[in-house]
CSV table of C-alpha atoms and ligand atoms in Angstrom, one decimal:
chain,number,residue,atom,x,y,z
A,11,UNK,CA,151.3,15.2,105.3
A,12,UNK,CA,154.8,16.9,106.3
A,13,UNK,CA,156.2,13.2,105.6
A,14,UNK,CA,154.8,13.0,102.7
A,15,UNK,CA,156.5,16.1,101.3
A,16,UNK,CA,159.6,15.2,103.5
A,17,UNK,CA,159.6,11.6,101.6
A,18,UNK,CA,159.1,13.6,97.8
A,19,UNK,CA,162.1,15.4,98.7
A,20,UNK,CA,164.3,12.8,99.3
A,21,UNK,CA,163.3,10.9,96.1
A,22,UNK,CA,163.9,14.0,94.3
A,23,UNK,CA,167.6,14.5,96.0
A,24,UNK,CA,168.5,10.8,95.0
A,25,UNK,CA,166.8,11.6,91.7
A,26,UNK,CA,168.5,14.0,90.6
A,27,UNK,CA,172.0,11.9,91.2
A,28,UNK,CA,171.1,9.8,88.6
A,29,UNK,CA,171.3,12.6,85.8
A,30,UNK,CA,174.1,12.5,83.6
A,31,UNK,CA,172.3,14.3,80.6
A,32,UNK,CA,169.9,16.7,79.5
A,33,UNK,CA,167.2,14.1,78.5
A,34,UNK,CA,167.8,12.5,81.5
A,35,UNK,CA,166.5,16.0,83.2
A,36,UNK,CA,164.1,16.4,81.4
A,37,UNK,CA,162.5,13.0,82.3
A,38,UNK,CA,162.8,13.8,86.2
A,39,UNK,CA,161.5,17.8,85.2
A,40,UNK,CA,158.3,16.2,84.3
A,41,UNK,CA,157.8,13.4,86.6
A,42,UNK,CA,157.8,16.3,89.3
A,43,UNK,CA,156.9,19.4,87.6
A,44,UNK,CA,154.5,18.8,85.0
A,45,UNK,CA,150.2,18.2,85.2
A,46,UNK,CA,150.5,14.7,86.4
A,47,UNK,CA,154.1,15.0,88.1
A,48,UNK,CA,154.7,14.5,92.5
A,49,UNK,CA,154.7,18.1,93.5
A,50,UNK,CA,151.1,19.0,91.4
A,51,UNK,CA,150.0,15.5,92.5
A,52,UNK,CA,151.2,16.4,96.1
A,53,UNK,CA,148.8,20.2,96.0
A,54,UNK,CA,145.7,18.1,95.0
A,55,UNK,CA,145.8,16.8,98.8
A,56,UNK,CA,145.0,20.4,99.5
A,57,UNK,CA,141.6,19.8,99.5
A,58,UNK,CA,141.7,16.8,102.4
A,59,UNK,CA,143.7,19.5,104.7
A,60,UNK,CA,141.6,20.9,107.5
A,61,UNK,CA,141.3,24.8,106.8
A,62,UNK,CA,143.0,25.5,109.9
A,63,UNK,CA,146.6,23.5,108.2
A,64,UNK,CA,145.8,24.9,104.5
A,65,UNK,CA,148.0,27.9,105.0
A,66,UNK,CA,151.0,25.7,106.6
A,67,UNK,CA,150.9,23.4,103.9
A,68,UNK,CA,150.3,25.9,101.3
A,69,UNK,CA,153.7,27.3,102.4
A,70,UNK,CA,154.8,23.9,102.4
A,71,UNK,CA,154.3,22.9,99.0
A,72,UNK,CA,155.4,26.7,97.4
A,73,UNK,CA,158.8,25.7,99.3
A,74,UNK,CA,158.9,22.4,97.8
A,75,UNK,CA,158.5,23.1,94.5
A,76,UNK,CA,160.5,26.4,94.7
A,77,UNK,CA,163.3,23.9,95.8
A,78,UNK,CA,162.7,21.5,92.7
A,79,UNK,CA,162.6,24.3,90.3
A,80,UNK,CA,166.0,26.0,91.5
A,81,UNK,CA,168.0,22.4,91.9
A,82,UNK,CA,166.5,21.5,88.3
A,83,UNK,CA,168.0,24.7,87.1
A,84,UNK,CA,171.2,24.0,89.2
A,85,UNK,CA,171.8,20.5,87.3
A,86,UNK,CA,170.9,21.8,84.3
A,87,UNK,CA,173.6,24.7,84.1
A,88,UNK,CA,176.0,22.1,85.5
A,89,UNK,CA,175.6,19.9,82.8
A,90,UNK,CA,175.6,22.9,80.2
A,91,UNK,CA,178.8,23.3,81.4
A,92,UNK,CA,180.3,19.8,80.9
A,93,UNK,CA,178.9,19.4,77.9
A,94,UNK,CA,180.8,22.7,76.8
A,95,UNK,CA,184.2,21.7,78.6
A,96,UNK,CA,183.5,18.2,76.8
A,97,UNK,CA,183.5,20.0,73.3
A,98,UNK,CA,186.3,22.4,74.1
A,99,UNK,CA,188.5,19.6,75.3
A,100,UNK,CA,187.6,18.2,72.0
A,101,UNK,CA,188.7,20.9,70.2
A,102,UNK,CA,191.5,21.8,71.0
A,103,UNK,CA,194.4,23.3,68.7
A,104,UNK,CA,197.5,22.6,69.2
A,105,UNK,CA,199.5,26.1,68.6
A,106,UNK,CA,202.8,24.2,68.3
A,107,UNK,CA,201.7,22.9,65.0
A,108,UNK,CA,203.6,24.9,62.3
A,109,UNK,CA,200.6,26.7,60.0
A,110,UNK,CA,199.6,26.0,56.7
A,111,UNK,CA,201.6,28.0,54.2
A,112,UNK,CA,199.3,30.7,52.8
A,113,UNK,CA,201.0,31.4,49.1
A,114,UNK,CA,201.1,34.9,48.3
A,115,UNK,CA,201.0,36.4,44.8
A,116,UNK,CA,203.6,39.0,43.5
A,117,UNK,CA,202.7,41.8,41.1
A,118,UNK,CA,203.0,41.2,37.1
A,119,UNK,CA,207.1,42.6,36.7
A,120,UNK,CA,205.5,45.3,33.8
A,121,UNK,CA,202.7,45.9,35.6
A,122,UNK,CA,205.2,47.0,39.0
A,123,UNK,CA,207.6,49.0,36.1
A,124,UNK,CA,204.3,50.7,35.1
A,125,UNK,CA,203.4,52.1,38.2
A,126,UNK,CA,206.4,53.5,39.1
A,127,UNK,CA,206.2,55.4,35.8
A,128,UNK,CA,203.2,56.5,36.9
A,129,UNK,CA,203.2,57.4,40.4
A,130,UNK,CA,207.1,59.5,38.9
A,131,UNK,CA,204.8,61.5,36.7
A,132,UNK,CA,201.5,62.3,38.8
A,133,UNK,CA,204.4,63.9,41.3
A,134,UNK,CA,205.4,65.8,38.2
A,135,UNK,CA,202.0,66.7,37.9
A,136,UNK,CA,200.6,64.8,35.4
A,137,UNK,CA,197.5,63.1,35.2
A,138,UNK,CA,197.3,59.2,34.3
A,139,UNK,CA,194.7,58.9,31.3
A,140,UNK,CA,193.2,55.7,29.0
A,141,UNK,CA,192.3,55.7,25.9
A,142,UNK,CA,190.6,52.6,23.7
A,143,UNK,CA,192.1,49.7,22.4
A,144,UNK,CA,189.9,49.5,19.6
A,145,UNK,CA,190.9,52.8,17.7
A,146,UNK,CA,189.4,54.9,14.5
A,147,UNK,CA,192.0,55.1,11.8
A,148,UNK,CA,191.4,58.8,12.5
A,149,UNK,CA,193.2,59.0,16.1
A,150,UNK,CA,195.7,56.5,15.3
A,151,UNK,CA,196.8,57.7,11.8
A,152,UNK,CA,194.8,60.9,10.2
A,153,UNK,CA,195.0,63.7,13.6
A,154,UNK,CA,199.0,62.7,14.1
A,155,UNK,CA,199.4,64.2,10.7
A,156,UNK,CA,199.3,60.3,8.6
A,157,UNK,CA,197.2,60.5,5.6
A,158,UNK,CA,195.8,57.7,4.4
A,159,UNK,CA,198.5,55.8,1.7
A,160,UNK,CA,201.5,58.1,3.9
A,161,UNK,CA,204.3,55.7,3.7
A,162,UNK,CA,205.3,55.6,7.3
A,163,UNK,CA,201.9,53.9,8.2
A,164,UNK,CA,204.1,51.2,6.6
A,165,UNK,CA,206.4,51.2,9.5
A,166,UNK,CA,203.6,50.2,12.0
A,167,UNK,CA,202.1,46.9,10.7
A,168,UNK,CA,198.7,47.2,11.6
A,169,UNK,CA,195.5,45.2,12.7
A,170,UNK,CA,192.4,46.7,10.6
A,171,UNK,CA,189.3,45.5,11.8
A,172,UNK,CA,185.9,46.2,9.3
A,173,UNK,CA,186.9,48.0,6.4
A,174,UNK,CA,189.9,50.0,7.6
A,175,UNK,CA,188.1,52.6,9.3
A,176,UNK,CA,188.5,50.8,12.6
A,177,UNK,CA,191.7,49.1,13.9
A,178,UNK,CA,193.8,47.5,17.2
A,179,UNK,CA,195.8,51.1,18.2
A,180,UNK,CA,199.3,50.6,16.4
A,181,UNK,CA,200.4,53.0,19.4
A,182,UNK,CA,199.0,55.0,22.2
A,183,UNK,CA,199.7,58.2,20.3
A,184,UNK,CA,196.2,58.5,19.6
A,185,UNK,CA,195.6,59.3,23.4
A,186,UNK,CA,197.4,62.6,22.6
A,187,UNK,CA,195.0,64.0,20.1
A,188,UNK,CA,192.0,62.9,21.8
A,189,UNK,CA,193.2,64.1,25.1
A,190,UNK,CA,194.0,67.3,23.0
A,191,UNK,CA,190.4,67.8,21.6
A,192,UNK,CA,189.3,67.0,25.5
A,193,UNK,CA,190.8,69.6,26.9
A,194,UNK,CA,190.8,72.2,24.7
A,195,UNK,CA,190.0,75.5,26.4
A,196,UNK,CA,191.5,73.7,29.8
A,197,UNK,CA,195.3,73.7,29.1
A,198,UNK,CA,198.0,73.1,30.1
A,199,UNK,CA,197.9,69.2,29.4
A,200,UNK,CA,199.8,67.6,31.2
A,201,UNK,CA,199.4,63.3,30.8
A,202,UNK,CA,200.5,60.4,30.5
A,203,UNK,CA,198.9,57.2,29.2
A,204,UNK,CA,200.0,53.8,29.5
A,205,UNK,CA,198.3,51.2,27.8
A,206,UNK,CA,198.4,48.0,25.3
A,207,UNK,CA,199.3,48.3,21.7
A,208,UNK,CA,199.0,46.3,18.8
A,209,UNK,CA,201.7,45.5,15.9
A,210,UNK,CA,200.8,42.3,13.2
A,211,UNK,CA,205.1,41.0,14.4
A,212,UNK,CA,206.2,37.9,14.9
A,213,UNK,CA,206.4,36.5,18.3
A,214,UNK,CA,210.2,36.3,19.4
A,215,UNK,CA,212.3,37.0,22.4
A,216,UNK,CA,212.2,40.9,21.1
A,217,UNK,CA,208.9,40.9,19.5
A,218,UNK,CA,205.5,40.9,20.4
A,219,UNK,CA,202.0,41.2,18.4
A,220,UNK,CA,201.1,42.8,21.7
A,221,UNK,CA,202.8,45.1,23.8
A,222,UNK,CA,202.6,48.3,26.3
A,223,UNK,CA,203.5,51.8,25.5
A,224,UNK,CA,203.8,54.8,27.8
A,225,UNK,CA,202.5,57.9,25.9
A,226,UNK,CA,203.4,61.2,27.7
A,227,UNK,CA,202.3,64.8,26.5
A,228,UNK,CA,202.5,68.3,27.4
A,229,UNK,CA,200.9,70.9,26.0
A,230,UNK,CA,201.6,74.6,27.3
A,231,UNK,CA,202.6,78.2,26.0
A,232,UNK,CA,206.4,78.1,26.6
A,233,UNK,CA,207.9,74.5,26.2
A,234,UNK,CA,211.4,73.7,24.3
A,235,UNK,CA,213.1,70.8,23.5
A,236,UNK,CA,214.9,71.0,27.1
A,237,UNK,CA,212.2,70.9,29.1
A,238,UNK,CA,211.6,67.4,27.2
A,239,UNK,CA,215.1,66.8,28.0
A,240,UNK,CA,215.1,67.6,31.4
A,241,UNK,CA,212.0,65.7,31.9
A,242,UNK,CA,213.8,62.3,30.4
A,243,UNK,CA,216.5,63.0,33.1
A,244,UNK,CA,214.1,62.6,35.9
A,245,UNK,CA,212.8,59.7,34.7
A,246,UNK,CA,215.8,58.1,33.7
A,247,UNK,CA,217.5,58.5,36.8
A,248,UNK,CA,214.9,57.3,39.1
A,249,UNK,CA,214.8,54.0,36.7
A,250,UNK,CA,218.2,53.6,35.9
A,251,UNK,CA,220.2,55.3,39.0
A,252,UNK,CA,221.5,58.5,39.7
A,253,UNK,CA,224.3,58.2,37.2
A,254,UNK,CA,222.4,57.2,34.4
A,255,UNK,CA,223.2,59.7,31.4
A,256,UNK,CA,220.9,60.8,29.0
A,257,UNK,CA,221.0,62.4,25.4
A,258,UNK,CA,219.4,62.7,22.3
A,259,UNK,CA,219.5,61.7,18.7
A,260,UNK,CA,217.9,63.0,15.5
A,261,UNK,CA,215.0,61.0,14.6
A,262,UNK,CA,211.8,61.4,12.2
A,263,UNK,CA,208.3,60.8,13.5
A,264,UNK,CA,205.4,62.2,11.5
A,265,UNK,CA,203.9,63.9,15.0
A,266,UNK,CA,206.9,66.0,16.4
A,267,UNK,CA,209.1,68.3,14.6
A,268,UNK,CA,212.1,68.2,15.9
A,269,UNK,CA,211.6,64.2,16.6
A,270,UNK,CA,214.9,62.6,18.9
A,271,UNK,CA,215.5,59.2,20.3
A,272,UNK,CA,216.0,59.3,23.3
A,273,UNK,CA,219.2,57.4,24.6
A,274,UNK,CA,220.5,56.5,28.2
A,275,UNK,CA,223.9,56.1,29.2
A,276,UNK,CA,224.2,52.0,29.1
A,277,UNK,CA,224.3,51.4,32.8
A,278,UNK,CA,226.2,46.9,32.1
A,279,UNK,CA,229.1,49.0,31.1
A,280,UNK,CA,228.7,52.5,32.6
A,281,UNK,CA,229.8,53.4,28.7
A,282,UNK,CA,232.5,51.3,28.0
A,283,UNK,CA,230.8,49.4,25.3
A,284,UNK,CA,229.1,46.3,25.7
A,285,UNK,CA,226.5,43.2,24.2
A,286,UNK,CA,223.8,44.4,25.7
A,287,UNK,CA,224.4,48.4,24.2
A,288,UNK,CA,226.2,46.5,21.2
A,289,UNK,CA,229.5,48.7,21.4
A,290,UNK,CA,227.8,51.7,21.6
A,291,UNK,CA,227.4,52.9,25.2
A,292,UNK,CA,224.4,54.0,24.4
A,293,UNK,CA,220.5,52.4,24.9
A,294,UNK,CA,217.8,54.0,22.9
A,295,UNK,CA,214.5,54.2,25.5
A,296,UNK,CA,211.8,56.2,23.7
A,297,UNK,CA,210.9,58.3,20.9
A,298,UNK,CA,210.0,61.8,21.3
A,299,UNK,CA,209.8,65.2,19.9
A,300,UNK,CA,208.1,68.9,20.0
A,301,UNK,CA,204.4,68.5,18.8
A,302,UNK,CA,204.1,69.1,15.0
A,303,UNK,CA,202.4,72.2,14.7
A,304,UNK,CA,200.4,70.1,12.0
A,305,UNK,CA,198.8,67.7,14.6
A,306,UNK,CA,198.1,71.3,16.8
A,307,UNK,CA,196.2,72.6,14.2
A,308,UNK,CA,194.3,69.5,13.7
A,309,UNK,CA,192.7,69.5,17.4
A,310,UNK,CA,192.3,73.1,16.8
A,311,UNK,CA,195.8,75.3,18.9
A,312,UNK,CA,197.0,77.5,17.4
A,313,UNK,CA,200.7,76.9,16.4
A,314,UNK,CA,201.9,80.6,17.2
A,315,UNK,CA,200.2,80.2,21.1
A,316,UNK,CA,200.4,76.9,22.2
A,317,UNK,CA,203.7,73.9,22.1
A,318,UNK,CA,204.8,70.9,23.5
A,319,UNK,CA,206.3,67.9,23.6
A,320,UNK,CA,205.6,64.2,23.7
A,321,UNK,CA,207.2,60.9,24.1
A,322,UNK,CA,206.1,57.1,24.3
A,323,UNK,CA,208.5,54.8,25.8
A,324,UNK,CA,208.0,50.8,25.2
A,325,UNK,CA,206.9,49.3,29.0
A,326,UNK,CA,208.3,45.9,28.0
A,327,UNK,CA,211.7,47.8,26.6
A,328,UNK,CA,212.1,49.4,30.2
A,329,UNK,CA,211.4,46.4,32.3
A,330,UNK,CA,213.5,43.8,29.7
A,331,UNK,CA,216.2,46.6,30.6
A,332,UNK,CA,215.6,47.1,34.2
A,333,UNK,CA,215.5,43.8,35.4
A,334,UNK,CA,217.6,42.5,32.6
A,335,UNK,CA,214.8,39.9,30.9
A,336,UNK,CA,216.1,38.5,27.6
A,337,UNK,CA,212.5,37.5,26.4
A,338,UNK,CA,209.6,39.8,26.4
A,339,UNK,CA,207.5,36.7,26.4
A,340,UNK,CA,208.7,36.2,30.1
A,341,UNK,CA,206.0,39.2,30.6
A,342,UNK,CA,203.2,36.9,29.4
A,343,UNK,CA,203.6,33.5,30.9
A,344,UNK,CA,201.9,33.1,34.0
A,345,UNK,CA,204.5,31.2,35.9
A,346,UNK,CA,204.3,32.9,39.3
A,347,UNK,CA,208.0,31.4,40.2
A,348,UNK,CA,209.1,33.8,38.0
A,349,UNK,CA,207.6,37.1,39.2
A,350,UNK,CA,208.5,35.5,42.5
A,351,UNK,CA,212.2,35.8,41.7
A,352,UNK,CA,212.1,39.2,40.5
A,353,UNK,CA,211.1,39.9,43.9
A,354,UNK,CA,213.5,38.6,45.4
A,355,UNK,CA,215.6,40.4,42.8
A,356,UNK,CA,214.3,43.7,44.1
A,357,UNK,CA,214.4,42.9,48.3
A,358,UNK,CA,218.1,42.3,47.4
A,359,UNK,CA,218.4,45.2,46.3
B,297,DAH,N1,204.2,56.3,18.7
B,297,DAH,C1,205.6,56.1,18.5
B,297,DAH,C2,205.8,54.6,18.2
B,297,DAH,O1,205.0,53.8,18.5
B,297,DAH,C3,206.5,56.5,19.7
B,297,DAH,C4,206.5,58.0,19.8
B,297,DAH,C5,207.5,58.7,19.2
B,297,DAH,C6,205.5,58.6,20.6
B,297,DAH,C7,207.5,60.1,19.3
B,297,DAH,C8,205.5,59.9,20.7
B,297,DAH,C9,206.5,60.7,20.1
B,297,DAH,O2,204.6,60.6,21.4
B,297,DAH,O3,206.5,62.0,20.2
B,297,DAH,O4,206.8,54.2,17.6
């Protein structure tokens, strides 16, 4: 009987040379482990074994299948392992290869001009609002002291939608009385509101039937004309340089009273006269002014307690300027090469 098992083993070690793959185990797993494989076959003789040998060969065969259980296992790690080092060999990346260029975007040139409007101003403390594109004739003309049939609606060529009562916002003006009739009872008001505009002009190099303004107001008990001013310093300087100059000119807007332009110190010929100032030394940035006591009234302050001033720059004036762009349809195309350049324009800087 102990030659029996002593034979099984032997088949089994030479057995288990022969596999070189899973399935391969698995066929020798089940010609010895399963219902009809050698070592059950082998505890069947159990029953022709004098009682006195059961317990000897009951050791026996719990050893010999112990055995084939653990070296199955053995081969079958082994062979895990290959197959593993097989697929990693297989895959292997070679780190020497130079990488696939990932292409990264740049942001929009007015977009970039925009934000640093913004982020100037909330350090100022002002808050960033929006207001809607689609506008009531209301906002946009009646509030900022515009009557129906007032001639300067002329001036801003305008996109009615149904009836005249609704239109595209001419300007972002309209942020200022709504903001106004928002807050009222929460003063001061301190915003500013960039956001698109709409004008029925041609489409040229200087003209746009769409383009962004930067509405700012401030709304407080003591304000003047040179806190307006000093404010248009800041700004200007941080856009233009520190030895950009700033002043004002008399203007008319139907909203302030006094209205200015506001004018910067033309920083291509640091004043000397030039193209792009035409001669003047001078570049006009915005138009601005002390709220008209009218438009106060309208959202309900009272003239004799409450001031202040507001401006709206053109975004597309500031960036054309900035980055000196000839074409304010440069803004619009989506040729990445070209927000690319700017920047590089900038990292030069
Ligand atoms: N809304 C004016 C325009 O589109 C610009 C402007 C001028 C805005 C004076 C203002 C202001 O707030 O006070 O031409």
């Amino acid at each position: 009987m102990k030659e029996k098992v002593k034979n099984m083993k032997k088949e089994f070690d030479e057995a288990i040379l022969g596999i070189h793959s899973l399935n391969e185990l698995n066929e020798v797993r089940v010609a010895y482990l399963s219902k009809k494989g050698k070592v059950t076959e082998l505890s069947l003789l159990m029953r022709e074994i004098p009682n006195e040998q059961k317990k000897e060969f009951g050791m026996l065969l719990n050893e010999i299948r112990n055995y084939v259980t653990e070296k199955l296992e053995e081969v079958k790690k082994q062979l895990e392992a290959d197959e593993l080092n097989k697929k990693l060999e297989k895959e292997k990346i070679d780190i020497s290869l130079p990488a696939t260029k990932i292409k990264i975007g740049s942001p929009n040139i007015l977009e970039k001009i925009i934000e640093e409007v913004e982020e100037l101003f909330m350090s100022m403390g002002y808050d960033v609002v929006d207001g809607p594109e689609i506008e009531q004739d209301l906002y946009n003309f009646e509030l900022l002291n515009l009557p129906k049939g007032h001639a300067a609606r002329d001036a801003q060529d305008t996109f009615y939608l149904k009836g005249e009562e609704l239109l595209l916002r001419s300007q972002t003006s309209p942020v200022q009385v709504r903001t106004m009739l928002e807050k009222k009872g929460k003063e001061p008001i301190r915003i500013i509101c960039p956001g698109k505009t709409y004008r029925r002009d041609p489409d040229d190099a200087t003209h746009s039937h769409q383009f962004m303004q930067i509405e700012g107001l401030l709304i407080d008990k003591e304000v003047s004309l040179s806190n307006l001013k000093g404010t248009f310093d800041v700004v200007a300087k941080k856009l233009f340089g520190p030895d950009c100059k700033t002043r004002f000119r008399p203007s008319y807007y139907q909203f302030t009273e006094p209205s200015v332009e506001t004018d910067i110190s033309c920083f291509k010929c640091k004043g000397e006269g030039c193209s792009l100032c035409k001669n003047t030394g001078w570049i006009t940035v915005s138009g601005a002014g002390m709220v008209h006591p009218k438009v106060l009234e309208n959202c309900g302050y009272d003239p004799k307690e409450w001031m202040g001033f507001a401006f709206g720059f053109g975004a597309e004036r500031l960036a054309m300027l900035k980055y000196g762009i000839h074409d304010i349809r440069t803004f619009y195309n989506t040729d990445l090469r070209e927000t690319e350049c700017f920047d590089r324009r900038e990292g030069q800087e």
